[in-house]
Amino acid sequence: MPTMLLARIADPSADVLAELAARLAPALASPDHAVCSLPSLVQAQDKPLAYLYLPADHGRPDWLEALLPRAQWTVLTATLVLPGASAHAAAPFHYVVEADVLPESEAELNAWYITEHLPGLAAVPGTVRAARSLAADGPRHFASYELASLATFESPPWLAVRATEWSSRVRPTFRNIHRTMFRRLPLG
C-alpha cells in the first residue's frame, strides 16, 4: 500500500505556513521537484496545528528540516482508500481521526472500519475521499476524510453512519483519540 510522510506542526506561524506553501507550489507543476507531485498542507480550524503530507519515497529535503525543526514526523501506510460519493468535487476540508485501541479490540475495529464505517462515510454526499492508514508513531489508527463542505460533516447521512450499533460498540475501545477538522491551504 502507498506510504506518506506526515509532519505534525504544532503552533505554526503564518510566516512558516506561507513559506511552506510557496516552496511546495513547484511540486504541483514539476514531477522532478524534490518533494514530488502531491504535497498537501492543511491547517486546523480550531487549534494551532497544521499537517503536511508528502510522498514517503522522496524523504525530507534539507530546507524542510530547517523550516520545521520541531515538527513531529511519522510514516502513514494506507490500508484502505475509497473514492467518495462526491469524488470529482473539490475538497477544501480534511477531517482526521487518530486513535489507539485496546489490544483485544483490534480485530473488531479493523472489521468495523473495512465493512461498515469507512464505506458508509465514503458514500455520504459531499465526501470526496475516505482513507484509513496506520501510523508508525503517535496514535496508530489514522482515518482521514476529504470533504466538499463542512455541511457534509453535520449531514443526516454522515451522522447516521456514526450512530450505528456497531459504532457504539467499537468507540468505547478507543484510547488517545484526536479528532481535527482542517482546511486545505492553497500552495503557491
PDB file of C-alpha atoms in Angstrom:
ATOM      1  CA  MET A   1       0.000   0.000   0.000  1.00  0.00           C
ATOM      2  CA  PRO A   2       1.127   3.596  -0.530  1.00  0.00           C
ATOM      3  CA  THR A   3       3.018   5.414   2.193  1.00  0.00           C
ATOM      4  CA  MET A   4       3.224   9.091   3.058  1.00  0.00           C
ATOM      5  CA  LEU A   5       5.242  11.232   5.417  1.00  0.00           C
ATOM      6  CA  LEU A   6       3.188  13.287   7.831  1.00  0.00           C
ATOM      7  CA  ALA A   7       4.590  16.293   9.666  1.00  0.00           C
ATOM      8  CA  ARG A   8       2.516  17.399  12.639  1.00  0.00           C
ATOM      9  CA  ILE A   9       3.314  21.091  13.043  1.00  0.00           C
ATOM     10  CA  ALA A  10       2.260  22.488  16.418  1.00  0.00           C
ATOM     11  CA  ASP A  11       1.621  26.213  16.690  1.00  0.00           C
ATOM     12  CA  PRO A  12       2.653  27.082  13.117  1.00  0.00           C
ATOM     13  CA  SER A  13       3.237  30.753  12.394  1.00  0.00           C
ATOM     14  CA  ALA A  14       1.615  32.401   9.399  1.00  0.00           C
ATOM     15  CA  ASP A  15       5.112  33.024   8.008  1.00  0.00           C
ATOM     16  CA  VAL A  16       6.049  29.330   8.199  1.00  0.00           C
ATOM     17  CA  LEU A  17       2.800  28.276   6.515  1.00  0.00           C
ATOM     18  CA  ALA A  18       3.274  30.877   3.777  1.00  0.00           C
ATOM     19  CA  GLU A  19       6.844  29.743   3.132  1.00  0.00           C
ATOM     20  CA  LEU A  20       5.773  26.091   3.052  1.00  0.00           C
ATOM     21  CA  ALA A  21       3.015  26.876   0.563  1.00  0.00           C
ATOM     22  CA  ALA A  22       5.377  28.881  -1.647  1.00  0.00           C
ATOM     23  CA  ARG A  23       8.145  26.255  -1.612  1.00  0.00           C
ATOM     24  CA  LEU A  24       5.790  23.346  -2.232  1.00  0.00           C
ATOM     25  CA  ALA A  25       3.955  25.004  -5.133  1.00  0.00           C
ATOM     26  CA  PRO A  26       6.536  23.949  -7.775  1.00  0.00           C
ATOM     27  CA  ALA A  27       5.872  20.337  -6.843  1.00  0.00           C
ATOM     28  CA  LEU A  28       2.440  20.659  -8.380  1.00  0.00           C
ATOM     29  CA  ALA A  29       3.950  21.738 -11.693  1.00  0.00           C
ATOM     30  CA  SER A  30       7.017  19.507 -11.908  1.00  0.00           C
ATOM     31  CA  PRO A  31       7.250  15.763 -11.184  1.00  0.00           C
ATOM     32  CA  ASP A  32      11.030  16.211 -10.937  1.00  0.00           C
ATOM     33  CA  HIS A  33      10.751  18.524  -7.929  1.00  0.00           C
ATOM     34  CA  ALA A  34      12.494  17.207  -4.802  1.00  0.00           C
ATOM     35  CA  VAL A  35       9.183  16.881  -2.959  1.00  0.00           C
ATOM     36  CA  CYS A  36       7.347  15.225  -5.896  1.00  0.00           C
ATOM     37  CA  SER A  37       3.909  15.933  -7.258  1.00  0.00           C
ATOM     38  CA  LEU A  38       1.415  15.556  -4.398  1.00  0.00           C
ATOM     39  CA  PRO A  39       2.189  17.635  -1.308  1.00  0.00           C
ATOM     40  CA  SER A  40      -0.759  18.666   0.829  1.00  0.00           C
ATOM     41  CA  LEU A  41      -0.822  21.276   3.579  1.00  0.00           C
ATOM     42  CA  VAL A  42      -3.808  21.635   5.925  1.00  0.00           C
ATOM     43  CA  GLN A  43      -4.449  23.881   8.920  1.00  0.00           C
ATOM     44  CA  ALA A  44      -6.698  23.012  11.870  1.00  0.00           C
ATOM     45  CA  GLN A  45      -9.891  25.015  12.179  1.00  0.00           C
ATOM     46  CA  ASP A  46      -9.967  25.211  15.983  1.00  0.00           C
ATOM     47  CA  LYS A  47      -6.420  24.773  17.311  1.00  0.00           C
ATOM     48  CA  PRO A  48      -2.873  25.865  16.441  1.00  0.00           C
ATOM     49  CA  LEU A  49      -1.919  22.854  14.327  1.00  0.00           C
ATOM     50  CA  ALA A  50      -1.063  22.098  10.713  1.00  0.00           C
ATOM     51  CA  TYR A  51      -0.358  18.827   8.903  1.00  0.00           C
ATOM     52  CA  LEU A  52       1.948  18.477   5.938  1.00  0.00           C
ATOM     53  CA  TYR A  53       1.667  15.316   3.820  1.00  0.00           C
ATOM     54  CA  LEU A  54       4.479  14.288   1.464  1.00  0.00           C
ATOM     55  CA  PRO A  55       5.177  11.150  -0.586  1.00  0.00           C
ATOM     56  CA  ALA A  56       7.322   8.914   1.635  1.00  0.00           C
ATOM     57  CA  ASP A  57       9.645   7.802  -1.130  1.00  0.00           C
ATOM     58  CA  HIS A  58      11.128  11.299  -1.546  1.00  0.00           C
ATOM     59  CA  GLY A  59      12.257  11.852   2.038  1.00  0.00           C
ATOM     60  CA  ARG A  60      12.561  15.236   3.677  1.00  0.00           C
ATOM     61  CA  PRO A  61      14.528  17.963   1.881  1.00  0.00           C
ATOM     62  CA  ASP A  62      17.087  19.864   3.982  1.00  0.00           C
ATOM     63  CA  TRP A  63      15.176  23.142   3.654  1.00  0.00           C
ATOM     64  CA  LEU A  64      12.114  21.442   5.162  1.00  0.00           C
ATOM     65  CA  GLU A  65      14.086  20.158   8.152  1.00  0.00           C
ATOM     66  CA  ALA A  66      15.393  23.691   8.748  1.00  0.00           C
ATOM     67  CA  LEU A  67      11.941  25.288   8.415  1.00  0.00           C
ATOM     68  CA  LEU A  68      10.219  22.749  10.688  1.00  0.00           C
ATOM     69  CA  PRO A  69      12.768  21.827  13.374  1.00  0.00           C
ATOM     70  CA  ARG A  70      10.093  20.853  15.946  1.00  0.00           C
ATOM     71  CA  ALA A  71       7.691  19.021  13.647  1.00  0.00           C
ATOM     72  CA  GLN A  72       6.717  15.511  14.679  1.00  0.00           C
ATOM     73  CA  TRP A  73       7.218  13.208  11.692  1.00  0.00           C
ATOM     74  CA  THR A  74       5.630   9.842  11.097  1.00  0.00           C
ATOM     75  CA  VAL A  75       5.073   7.458   8.218  1.00  0.00           C
ATOM     76  CA  LEU A  76       1.472   6.662   7.279  1.00  0.00           C
ATOM     77  CA  THR A  77       0.783   3.387   5.472  1.00  0.00           C
ATOM     78  CA  ALA A  78      -2.579   3.381   3.716  1.00  0.00           C
ATOM     79  CA  THR A  79      -4.687   0.287   4.377  1.00  0.00           C
ATOM     80  CA  LEU A  80      -7.900   1.349   2.619  1.00  0.00           C
ATOM     81  CA  VAL A  81      -8.650   4.276   0.319  1.00  0.00           C
ATOM     82  CA  LEU A  82     -12.162   4.758  -1.063  1.00  0.00           C
ATOM     83  CA  PRO A  83     -13.463   7.328  -3.524  1.00  0.00           C
ATOM     84  CA  GLY A  84     -16.350   9.254  -2.055  1.00  0.00           C
ATOM     85  CA  ALA A  85     -19.838   9.928  -3.343  1.00  0.00           C
ATOM     86  CA  SER A  86     -18.526  13.330  -4.476  1.00  0.00           C
ATOM     87  CA  ALA A  87     -15.196  12.012  -5.792  1.00  0.00           C
ATOM     88  CA  HIS A  88     -14.862  14.654  -8.511  1.00  0.00           C
ATOM     89  CA  ALA A  89     -15.588  17.666  -6.290  1.00  0.00           C
ATOM     90  CA  ALA A  90     -13.015  19.970  -4.726  1.00  0.00           C
ATOM     91  CA  ALA A  91     -12.161  19.063  -1.126  1.00  0.00           C
ATOM     92  CA  PRO A  92     -11.321  22.192   0.898  1.00  0.00           C
ATOM     93  CA  PHE A  93     -11.915  20.357   4.207  1.00  0.00           C
ATOM     94  CA  HIS A  94      -9.893  17.487   5.651  1.00  0.00           C
ATOM     95  CA  TYR A  95     -11.211  15.680   8.747  1.00  0.00           C
ATOM     96  CA  VAL A  96      -8.817  13.433  10.676  1.00  0.00           C
ATOM     97  CA  VAL A  97      -9.476  10.913  13.450  1.00  0.00           C
ATOM     98  CA  GLU A  98      -6.414   9.463  15.184  1.00  0.00           C
ATOM     99  CA  ALA A  99      -6.710   6.832  17.890  1.00  0.00           C
ATOM    100  CA  ASP A 100      -5.235   3.828  19.574  1.00  0.00           C
ATOM    101  CA  VAL A 101      -7.490   0.928  20.501  1.00  0.00           C
ATOM    102  CA  LEU A 102      -7.490  -1.668  23.254  1.00  0.00           C
ATOM    103  CA  PRO A 103      -5.395  -4.622  22.008  1.00  0.00           C
ATOM    104  CA  GLU A 104      -8.254  -7.098  22.476  1.00  0.00           C
ATOM    105  CA  SER A 105     -10.456  -4.923  20.229  1.00  0.00           C
ATOM    106  CA  GLU A 106      -8.080  -4.606  17.268  1.00  0.00           C
ATOM    107  CA  ALA A 107      -9.799  -7.286  15.139  1.00  0.00           C
ATOM    108  CA  GLU A 108     -13.262  -5.824  15.678  1.00  0.00           C
ATOM    109  CA  LEU A 109     -12.016  -2.298  14.922  1.00  0.00           C
ATOM    110  CA  ASN A 110     -10.478  -3.478  11.646  1.00  0.00           C
ATOM    111  CA  ALA A 111     -13.658  -5.320  10.623  1.00  0.00           C
ATOM    112  CA  TRP A 112     -15.796  -2.278  11.519  1.00  0.00           C
ATOM    113  CA  TYR A 113     -13.637   0.122   9.501  1.00  0.00           C
ATOM    114  CA  ILE A 114     -13.448  -2.145   6.443  1.00  0.00           C
ATOM    115  CA  THR A 115     -17.040  -3.386   6.438  1.00  0.00           C
ATOM    116  CA  GLU A 116     -19.154  -0.527   7.730  1.00  0.00           C
ATOM    117  CA  HIS A 117     -17.551   2.714   8.819  1.00  0.00           C
ATOM    118  CA  LEU A 118     -15.236   3.794   6.005  1.00  0.00           C
ATOM    119  CA  PRO A 119     -17.546   2.598   3.187  1.00  0.00           C
ATOM    120  CA  GLY A 120     -20.514   4.251   4.917  1.00  0.00           C
ATOM    121  CA  LEU A 121     -18.815   7.632   5.296  1.00  0.00           C
ATOM    122  CA  ALA A 122     -17.387   7.440   1.752  1.00  0.00           C
ATOM    123  CA  ALA A 123     -20.959   7.005   0.448  1.00  0.00           C
ATOM    124  CA  VAL A 124     -22.201  10.222   2.077  1.00  0.00           C
ATOM    125  CA  PRO A 125     -22.838  13.033  -0.454  1.00  0.00           C
ATOM    126  CA  GLY A 126     -20.078  15.606  -0.014  1.00  0.00           C
ATOM    127  CA  THR A 127     -17.386  13.056   0.837  1.00  0.00           C
ATOM    128  CA  VAL A 128     -14.653  13.270  -1.783  1.00  0.00           C
ATOM    129  CA  ARG A 129     -12.440  10.510  -0.379  1.00  0.00           C
ATOM    130  CA  ALA A 130     -12.168   8.364   2.742  1.00  0.00           C
ATOM    131  CA  ALA A 131      -8.902   6.733   3.790  1.00  0.00           C
ATOM    132  CA  ARG A 132      -7.551   4.659   6.615  1.00  0.00           C
ATOM    133  CA  SER A 133      -3.864   4.362   7.432  1.00  0.00           C
ATOM    134  CA  LEU A 134      -1.596   3.018  10.133  1.00  0.00           C
ATOM    135  CA  ALA A 135       0.855   5.484  11.685  1.00  0.00           C
ATOM    136  CA  ALA A 136       4.365   4.486  12.656  1.00  0.00           C
ATOM    137  CA  ASP A 137       4.350   6.990  15.568  1.00  0.00           C
ATOM    138  CA  GLY A 138       1.612   8.622  17.591  1.00  0.00           C
ATOM    139  CA  PRO A 139      -1.857   7.123  17.645  1.00  0.00           C
ATOM    140  CA  ARG A 140      -1.679   4.018  15.425  1.00  0.00           C
ATOM    141  CA  HIS A 141      -5.044   4.288  13.644  1.00  0.00           C
ATOM    142  CA  PHE A 142      -5.376   7.266  11.302  1.00  0.00           C
ATOM    143  CA  ALA A 143      -8.565   7.927   9.314  1.00  0.00           C
ATOM    144  CA  SER A 144      -8.971  10.905   7.017  1.00  0.00           C
ATOM    145  CA  TYR A 145     -11.907  12.233   5.073  1.00  0.00           C
ATOM    146  CA  GLU A 146     -11.739  14.773   2.252  1.00  0.00           C
ATOM    147  CA  LEU A 147     -14.941  16.823   2.338  1.00  0.00           C
ATOM    148  CA  ALA A 148     -16.552  19.186  -0.164  1.00  0.00           C
ATOM    149  CA  SER A 149     -18.080  21.274   2.626  1.00  0.00           C
ATOM    150  CA  LEU A 150     -18.486  21.405   6.389  1.00  0.00           C
ATOM    151  CA  ALA A 151     -22.177  20.644   5.864  1.00  0.00           C
ATOM    152  CA  THR A 152     -21.166  17.084   4.907  1.00  0.00           C
ATOM    153  CA  PHE A 153     -19.788  16.526   8.403  1.00  0.00           C
ATOM    154  CA  GLU A 154     -23.088  17.550  10.004  1.00  0.00           C
ATOM    155  CA  SER A 155     -25.438  15.962   7.468  1.00  0.00           C
ATOM    156  CA  PRO A 156     -28.036  13.347   8.468  1.00  0.00           C
ATOM    157  CA  PRO A 157     -26.366  10.609   6.328  1.00  0.00           C
ATOM    158  CA  TRP A 158     -22.954  11.269   7.974  1.00  0.00           C
ATOM    159  CA  LEU A 159     -24.456  11.280  11.460  1.00  0.00           C
ATOM    160  CA  ALA A 160     -26.389   8.072  10.711  1.00  0.00           C
ATOM    161  CA  VAL A 161     -23.173   6.211   9.832  1.00  0.00           C
ATOM    162  CA  ARG A 162     -21.580   7.415  13.056  1.00  0.00           C
ATOM    163  CA  ALA A 163     -24.626   6.319  15.120  1.00  0.00           C
ATOM    164  CA  THR A 164     -24.810   2.623  14.208  1.00  0.00           C
ATOM    165  CA  GLU A 165     -24.954  -0.090  16.844  1.00  0.00           C
ATOM    166  CA  TRP A 166     -21.558  -1.386  15.729  1.00  0.00           C
ATOM    167  CA  SER A 167     -20.058   2.113  16.060  1.00  0.00           C
ATOM    168  CA  SER A 168     -21.429   2.306  19.594  1.00  0.00           C
ATOM    169  CA  ARG A 169     -19.659  -0.956  20.475  1.00  0.00           C
ATOM    170  CA  VAL A 170     -16.317  -0.015  18.920  1.00  0.00           C
ATOM    171  CA  ARG A 171     -15.892   3.618  20.038  1.00  0.00           C
ATOM    172  CA  PRO A 172     -15.516   2.863  23.778  1.00  0.00           C
ATOM    173  CA  THR A 173     -12.376   0.841  22.956  1.00  0.00           C
ATOM    174  CA  PHE A 174     -10.599   3.939  21.537  1.00  0.00           C
ATOM    175  CA  ARG A 175      -7.749   5.434  23.518  1.00  0.00           C
ATOM    176  CA  ASN A 176      -5.596   8.509  22.905  1.00  0.00           C
ATOM    177  CA  ILE A 177      -8.148   9.880  20.436  1.00  0.00           C
ATOM    178  CA  HIS A 178      -7.723  13.103  18.448  1.00  0.00           C
ATOM    179  CA  ARG A 179     -10.393  14.488  16.101  1.00  0.00           C
ATOM    180  CA  THR A 180      -9.458  17.509  13.999  1.00  0.00           C
ATOM    181  CA  MET A 181     -11.137  19.408  11.192  1.00  0.00           C
ATOM    182  CA  PHE A 182      -8.618  21.017   8.862  1.00  0.00           C
ATOM    183  CA  ARG A 183      -8.921  23.429   5.962  1.00  0.00           C
ATOM    184  CA  ARG A 184      -6.696  22.829   2.951  1.00  0.00           C
ATOM    185  CA  LEU A 185      -4.224  25.651   2.315  1.00  0.00           C
ATOM    186  CA  PRO A 186      -3.516  26.681  -1.255  1.00  0.00           C
ATOM    187  CA  LEU A 187       0.023  26.009  -2.480  1.00  0.00           C
ATOM    188  CA  GLY A 188       1.666  28.772  -4.424  1.00  0.00           C
TER     189      GLY A 188
END
